[in-house]
Coordinates of C-alpha atoms in Angstrom, one line a residue:
X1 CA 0.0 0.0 0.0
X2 CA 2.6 2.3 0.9
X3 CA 0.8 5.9 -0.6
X4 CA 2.8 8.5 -1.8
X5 CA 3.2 12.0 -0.3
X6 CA 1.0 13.8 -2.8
X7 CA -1.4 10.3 -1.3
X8 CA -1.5 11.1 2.0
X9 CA -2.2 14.5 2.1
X10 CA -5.4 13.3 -0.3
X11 CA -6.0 10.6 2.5
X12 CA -5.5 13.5 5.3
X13 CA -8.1 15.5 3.5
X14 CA -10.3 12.8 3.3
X15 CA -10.7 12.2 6.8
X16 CA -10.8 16.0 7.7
X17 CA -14.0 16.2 5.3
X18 CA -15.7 12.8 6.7
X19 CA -15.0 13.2 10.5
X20 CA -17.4 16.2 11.3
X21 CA -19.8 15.0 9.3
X22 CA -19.4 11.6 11.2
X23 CA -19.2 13.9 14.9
X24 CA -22.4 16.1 14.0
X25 CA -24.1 13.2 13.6
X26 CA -23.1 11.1 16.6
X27 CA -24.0 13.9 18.9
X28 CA -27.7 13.4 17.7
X29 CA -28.1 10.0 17.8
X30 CA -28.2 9.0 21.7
X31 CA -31.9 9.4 22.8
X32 CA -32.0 11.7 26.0
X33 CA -31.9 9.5 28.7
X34 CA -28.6 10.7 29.8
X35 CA -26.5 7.5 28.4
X36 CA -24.4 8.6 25.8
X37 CA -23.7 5.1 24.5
X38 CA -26.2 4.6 21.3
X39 CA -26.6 2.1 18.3
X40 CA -28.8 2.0 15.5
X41 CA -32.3 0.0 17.1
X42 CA -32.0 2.5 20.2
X43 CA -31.4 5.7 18.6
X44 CA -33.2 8.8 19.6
X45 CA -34.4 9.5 15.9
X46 CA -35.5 5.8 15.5
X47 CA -34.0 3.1 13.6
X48 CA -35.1 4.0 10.3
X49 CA -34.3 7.2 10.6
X50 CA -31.2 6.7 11.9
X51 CA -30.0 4.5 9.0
X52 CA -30.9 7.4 6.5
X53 CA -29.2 9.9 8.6
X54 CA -25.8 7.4 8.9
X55 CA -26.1 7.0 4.9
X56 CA -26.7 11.0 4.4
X57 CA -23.7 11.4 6.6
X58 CA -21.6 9.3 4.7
X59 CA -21.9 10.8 1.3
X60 CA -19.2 13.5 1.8
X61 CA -16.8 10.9 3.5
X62 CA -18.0 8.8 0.5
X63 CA -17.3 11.6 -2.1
X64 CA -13.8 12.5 -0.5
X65 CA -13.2 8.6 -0.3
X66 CA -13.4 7.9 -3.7
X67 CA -11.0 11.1 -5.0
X68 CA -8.7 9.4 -2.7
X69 CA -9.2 5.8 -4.0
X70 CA -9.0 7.2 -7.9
X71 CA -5.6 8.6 -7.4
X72 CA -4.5 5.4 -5.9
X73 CA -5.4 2.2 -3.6
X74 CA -9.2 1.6 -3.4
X75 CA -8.3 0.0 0.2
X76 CA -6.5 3.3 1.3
X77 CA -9.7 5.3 0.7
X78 CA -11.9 2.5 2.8
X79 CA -9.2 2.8 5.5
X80 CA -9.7 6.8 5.4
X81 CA -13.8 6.2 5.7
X82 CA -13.2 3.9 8.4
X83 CA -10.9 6.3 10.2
X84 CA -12.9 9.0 9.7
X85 CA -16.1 6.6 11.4
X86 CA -13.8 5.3 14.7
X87 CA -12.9 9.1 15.3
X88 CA -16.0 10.4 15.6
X89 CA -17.9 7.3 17.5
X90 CA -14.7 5.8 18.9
X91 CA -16.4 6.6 22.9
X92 CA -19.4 4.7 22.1
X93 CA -20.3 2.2 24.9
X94 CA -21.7 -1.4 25.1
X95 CA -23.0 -0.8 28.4
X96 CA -25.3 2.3 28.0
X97 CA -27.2 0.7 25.2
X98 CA -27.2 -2.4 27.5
X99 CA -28.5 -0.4 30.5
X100 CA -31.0 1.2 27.9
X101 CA -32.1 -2.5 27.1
X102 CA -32.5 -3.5 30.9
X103 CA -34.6 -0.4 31.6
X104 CA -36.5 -0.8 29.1
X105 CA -37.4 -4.6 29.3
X106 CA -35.4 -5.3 26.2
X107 CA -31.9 -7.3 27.6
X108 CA -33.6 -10.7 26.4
X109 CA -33.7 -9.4 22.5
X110 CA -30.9 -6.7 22.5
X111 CA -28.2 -9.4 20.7
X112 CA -31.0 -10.2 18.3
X113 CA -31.2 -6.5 17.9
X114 CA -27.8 -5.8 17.8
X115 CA -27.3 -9.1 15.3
X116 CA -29.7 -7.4 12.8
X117 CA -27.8 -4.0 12.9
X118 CA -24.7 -5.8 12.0
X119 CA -26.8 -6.9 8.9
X120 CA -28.0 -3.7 8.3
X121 CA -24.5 -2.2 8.6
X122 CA -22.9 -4.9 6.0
X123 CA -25.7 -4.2 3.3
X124 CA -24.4 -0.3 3.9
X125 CA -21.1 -1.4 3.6
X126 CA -21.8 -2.8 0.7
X127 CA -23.3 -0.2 -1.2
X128 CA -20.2 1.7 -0.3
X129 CA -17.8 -0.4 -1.3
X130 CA -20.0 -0.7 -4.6
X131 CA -20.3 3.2 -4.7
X132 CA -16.5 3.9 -4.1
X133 CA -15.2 1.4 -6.7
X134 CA -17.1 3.4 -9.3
X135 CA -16.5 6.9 -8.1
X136 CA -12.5 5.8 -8.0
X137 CA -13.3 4.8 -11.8
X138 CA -14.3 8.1 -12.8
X139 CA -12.3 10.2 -10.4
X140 CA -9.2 7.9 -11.8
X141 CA -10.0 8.9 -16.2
X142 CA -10.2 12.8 -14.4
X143 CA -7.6 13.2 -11.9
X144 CA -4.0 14.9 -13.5
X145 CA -1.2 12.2 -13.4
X146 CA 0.8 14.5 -11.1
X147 CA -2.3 13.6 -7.9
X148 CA -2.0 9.6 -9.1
X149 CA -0.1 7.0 -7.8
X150 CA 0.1 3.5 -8.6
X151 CA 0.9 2.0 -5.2
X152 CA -0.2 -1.5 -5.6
X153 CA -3.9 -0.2 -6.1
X154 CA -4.1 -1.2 -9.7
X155 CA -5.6 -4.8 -9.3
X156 CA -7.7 -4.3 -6.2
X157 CA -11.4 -4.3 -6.9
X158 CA -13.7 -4.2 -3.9
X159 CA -16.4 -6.3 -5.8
X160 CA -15.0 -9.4 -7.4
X161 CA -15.0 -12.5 -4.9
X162 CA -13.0 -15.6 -5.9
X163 CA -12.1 -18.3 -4.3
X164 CA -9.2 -17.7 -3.1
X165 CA -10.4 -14.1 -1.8
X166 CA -13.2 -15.8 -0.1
X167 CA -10.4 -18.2 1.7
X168 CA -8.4 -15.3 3.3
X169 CA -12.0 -14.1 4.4
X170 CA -12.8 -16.7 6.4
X171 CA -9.2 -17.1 7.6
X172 CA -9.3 -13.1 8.9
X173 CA -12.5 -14.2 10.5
X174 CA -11.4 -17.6 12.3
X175 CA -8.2 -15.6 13.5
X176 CA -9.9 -12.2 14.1
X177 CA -12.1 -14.6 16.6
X178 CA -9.2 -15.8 18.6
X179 CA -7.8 -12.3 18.6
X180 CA -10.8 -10.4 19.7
X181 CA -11.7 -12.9 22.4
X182 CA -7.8 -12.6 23.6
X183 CA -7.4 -8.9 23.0
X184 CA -10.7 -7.1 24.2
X185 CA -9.9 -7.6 27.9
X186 CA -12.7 -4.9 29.0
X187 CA -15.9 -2.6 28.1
X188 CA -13.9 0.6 28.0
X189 CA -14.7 1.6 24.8
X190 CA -11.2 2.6 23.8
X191 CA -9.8 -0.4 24.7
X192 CA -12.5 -2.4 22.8
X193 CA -11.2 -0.1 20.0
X194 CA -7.6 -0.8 20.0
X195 CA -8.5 -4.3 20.9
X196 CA -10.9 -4.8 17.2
X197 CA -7.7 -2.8 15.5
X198 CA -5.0 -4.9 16.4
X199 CA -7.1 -7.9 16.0
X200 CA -8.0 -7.4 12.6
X201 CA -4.7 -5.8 11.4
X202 CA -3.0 -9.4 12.6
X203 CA -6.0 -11.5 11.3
X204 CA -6.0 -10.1 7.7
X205 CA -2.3 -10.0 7.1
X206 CA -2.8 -13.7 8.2
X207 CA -5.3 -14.2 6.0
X208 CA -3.3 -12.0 3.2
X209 CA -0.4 -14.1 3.7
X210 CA -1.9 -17.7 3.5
X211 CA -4.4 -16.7 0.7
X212 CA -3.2 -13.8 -1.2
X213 CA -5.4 -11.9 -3.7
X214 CA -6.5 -8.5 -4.9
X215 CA -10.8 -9.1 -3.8
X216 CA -10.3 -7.8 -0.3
X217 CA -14.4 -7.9 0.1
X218 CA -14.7 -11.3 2.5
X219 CA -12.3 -9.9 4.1
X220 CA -13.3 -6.4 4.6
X221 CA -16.6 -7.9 5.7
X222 CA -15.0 -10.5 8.2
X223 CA -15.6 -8.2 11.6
X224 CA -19.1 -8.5 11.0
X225 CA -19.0 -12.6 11.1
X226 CA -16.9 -11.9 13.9
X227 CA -19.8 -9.4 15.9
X228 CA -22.3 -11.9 14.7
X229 CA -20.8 -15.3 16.2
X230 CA -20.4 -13.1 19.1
X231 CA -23.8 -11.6 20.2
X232 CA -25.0 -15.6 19.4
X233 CA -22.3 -16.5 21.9
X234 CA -23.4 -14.3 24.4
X235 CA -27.0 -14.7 24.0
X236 CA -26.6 -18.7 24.1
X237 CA -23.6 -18.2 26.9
X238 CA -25.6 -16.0 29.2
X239 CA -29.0 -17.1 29.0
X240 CA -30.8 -14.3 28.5
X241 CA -34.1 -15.9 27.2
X242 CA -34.4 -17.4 30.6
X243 CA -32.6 -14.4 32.7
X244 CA -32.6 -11.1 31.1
X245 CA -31.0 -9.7 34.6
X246 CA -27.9 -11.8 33.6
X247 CA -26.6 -9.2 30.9
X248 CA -25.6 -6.8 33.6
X249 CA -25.0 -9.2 36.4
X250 CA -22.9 -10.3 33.9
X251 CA -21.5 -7.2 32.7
X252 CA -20.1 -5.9 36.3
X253 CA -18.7 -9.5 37.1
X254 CA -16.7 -9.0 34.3
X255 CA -17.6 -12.4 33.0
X256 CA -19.0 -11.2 30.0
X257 CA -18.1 -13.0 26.4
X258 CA -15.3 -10.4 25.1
X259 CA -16.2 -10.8 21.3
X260 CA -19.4 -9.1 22.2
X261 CA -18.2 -6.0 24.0
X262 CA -18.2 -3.8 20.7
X263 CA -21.2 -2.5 19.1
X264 CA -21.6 -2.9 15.2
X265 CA -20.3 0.4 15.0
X266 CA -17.4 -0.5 16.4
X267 CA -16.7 -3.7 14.6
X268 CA -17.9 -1.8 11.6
X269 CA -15.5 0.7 12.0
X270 CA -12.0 -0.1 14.2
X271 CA -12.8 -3.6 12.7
X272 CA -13.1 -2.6 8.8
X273 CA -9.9 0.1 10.0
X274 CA -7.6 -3.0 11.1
X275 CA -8.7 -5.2 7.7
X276 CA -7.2 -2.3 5.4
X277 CA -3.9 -1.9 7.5
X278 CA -3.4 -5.6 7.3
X279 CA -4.1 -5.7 3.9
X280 CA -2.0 -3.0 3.1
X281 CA 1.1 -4.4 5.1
X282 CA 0.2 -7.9 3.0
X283 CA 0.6 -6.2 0.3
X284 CA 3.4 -4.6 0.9
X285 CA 5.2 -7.8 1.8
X286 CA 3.9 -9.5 -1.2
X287 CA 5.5 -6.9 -3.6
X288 CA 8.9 -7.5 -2.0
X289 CA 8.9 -11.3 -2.2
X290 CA 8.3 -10.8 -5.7
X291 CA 11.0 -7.9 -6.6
X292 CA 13.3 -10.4 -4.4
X293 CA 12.0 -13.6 -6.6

């Protein structure tokens, strides 16, 4: 990956134009209860609502995004939208939307909740990945050589899935697993955020290395398998249908399932960040075993 100079100013000014966006929106999505923690299915403007709003507020990141991906790797201008994302909802916390759930006689179906944001979130992933690959098309036919730079960005496409791609995918999940479970030692929300980084920076260069390929998609999307085997883990591993009360008694014994401390966002974001820096460092070392070779 590797971006030029000229790159990462364009990267820089990619993430200054998505993070307020990103912030002015966060700061209107907890409902005013006092909790600051939020996700989609408890926002104050509703979930609906709140999905349009996330997908309005991602346009400019979207737009500034694909600039950056036409004048060079496609997975440098996701890493910039995911960047952009973490720093503005990087404070977010499990355990106000879980309080939120408990007060509201909800703790039973929050994971279901939470699985089906996940969903929601990888469909709007989707379409972005979809959306940047063709804005990087035209910005790339429009943008003067001088702002381009070919730094291993030529063969990625963020659509394609082959076999192979779909391989490293499920490898970045299995070891993103083990990782997250190991490395997300608490519900501090910045320490589940530098736990989902590291995890998935490791687990996709792992993936990179055993299977590599130029469709990072399964493996962009592997935090969300991640999130998902998680909140069935906790639901199953807790109880809840039985014991609702057992999601906090839970929570403050600190015997709660560490894969499911993050919120989609998080996973969605610090997750999808720690993909592309793997990816990048993959392809780094790739390059170099074959100029070696």
């Amino acid at each position: 990956m590797l971006p030029s100079h000229t790159q990462r100013f364009i990267l820089l000014a990619a993430i200054l134009v998505g993070t307020p966006t990103w912030w002015w929106l966060a700061g209107r999505m907890p409902p005013g209860d006092g909790l600051s923690g939020w996700s989609l299915t408890d926002s104050g403007p509703g979930l609906w609502v709140g999905v349009a709003l996330v997908l309005l507020g991602a346009l400019p990141a979207l737009a500034a995004a694909g600039f950056a991906a036409g004048a060079g790797n496609p997975i440098s201008a996701v890493w910039a939208m995911a960047l952009a994302g973490l720093i503005a909802n990087h404070s977010n916390s499990f355990i106000d939307v879980a309080r939120r759930a408990a007060d509201h006689g909800q703790a039973a179906r929050l994971f279901n909740s939470l699985i089906f944001e996940v969903i929601v979130g990888t469909a709007a992933l989707a379409i972005s990945f979809a959306t940047l690959q063709a804005i990087s098309h035209w910005w790339a036919k429009r943008i003067p050589k001088r702002l381009r730079t070919t730094h291993l960005g030529g063969e990625v496409n963020l659509l394609c899935v082959n076999s192979v791609a779909l391989g490293a995918g499920l490898i970045t999940a299995a070891v993103g697993w083990v990782l997250t479970t190991a490395l997300v030692r608490s519900g501090d929300p910045e320490q589940v955020v530098g736990g989902l980084v590291l995890a998935f920076t490791i687990a996709a260069l792992v993936g990179h290395a055993v299977a590599p390929n130029h469709r990072p998609l399964p493996t962009l999307l592997a935090p969300a398998v991640v999130a998902i085997a998680g909140y069935l883990w906790a639901q199953r591993s807790l109880g809840l249908a039985d014991n609702p009360d057992a999601l906090l008694t839970a929570w403050y014994a600190r015997d709660f399932p560490a894969a499911a401390r993050g919120l989609p966002l998080h996973y969605l974001t610090a997750g999808v960040l720690g993909c592309t820096i793997g990816l990048g460092v993959g392809q780094v070392f790739e390059k170099t075993k074959r100029s070696v070779a």
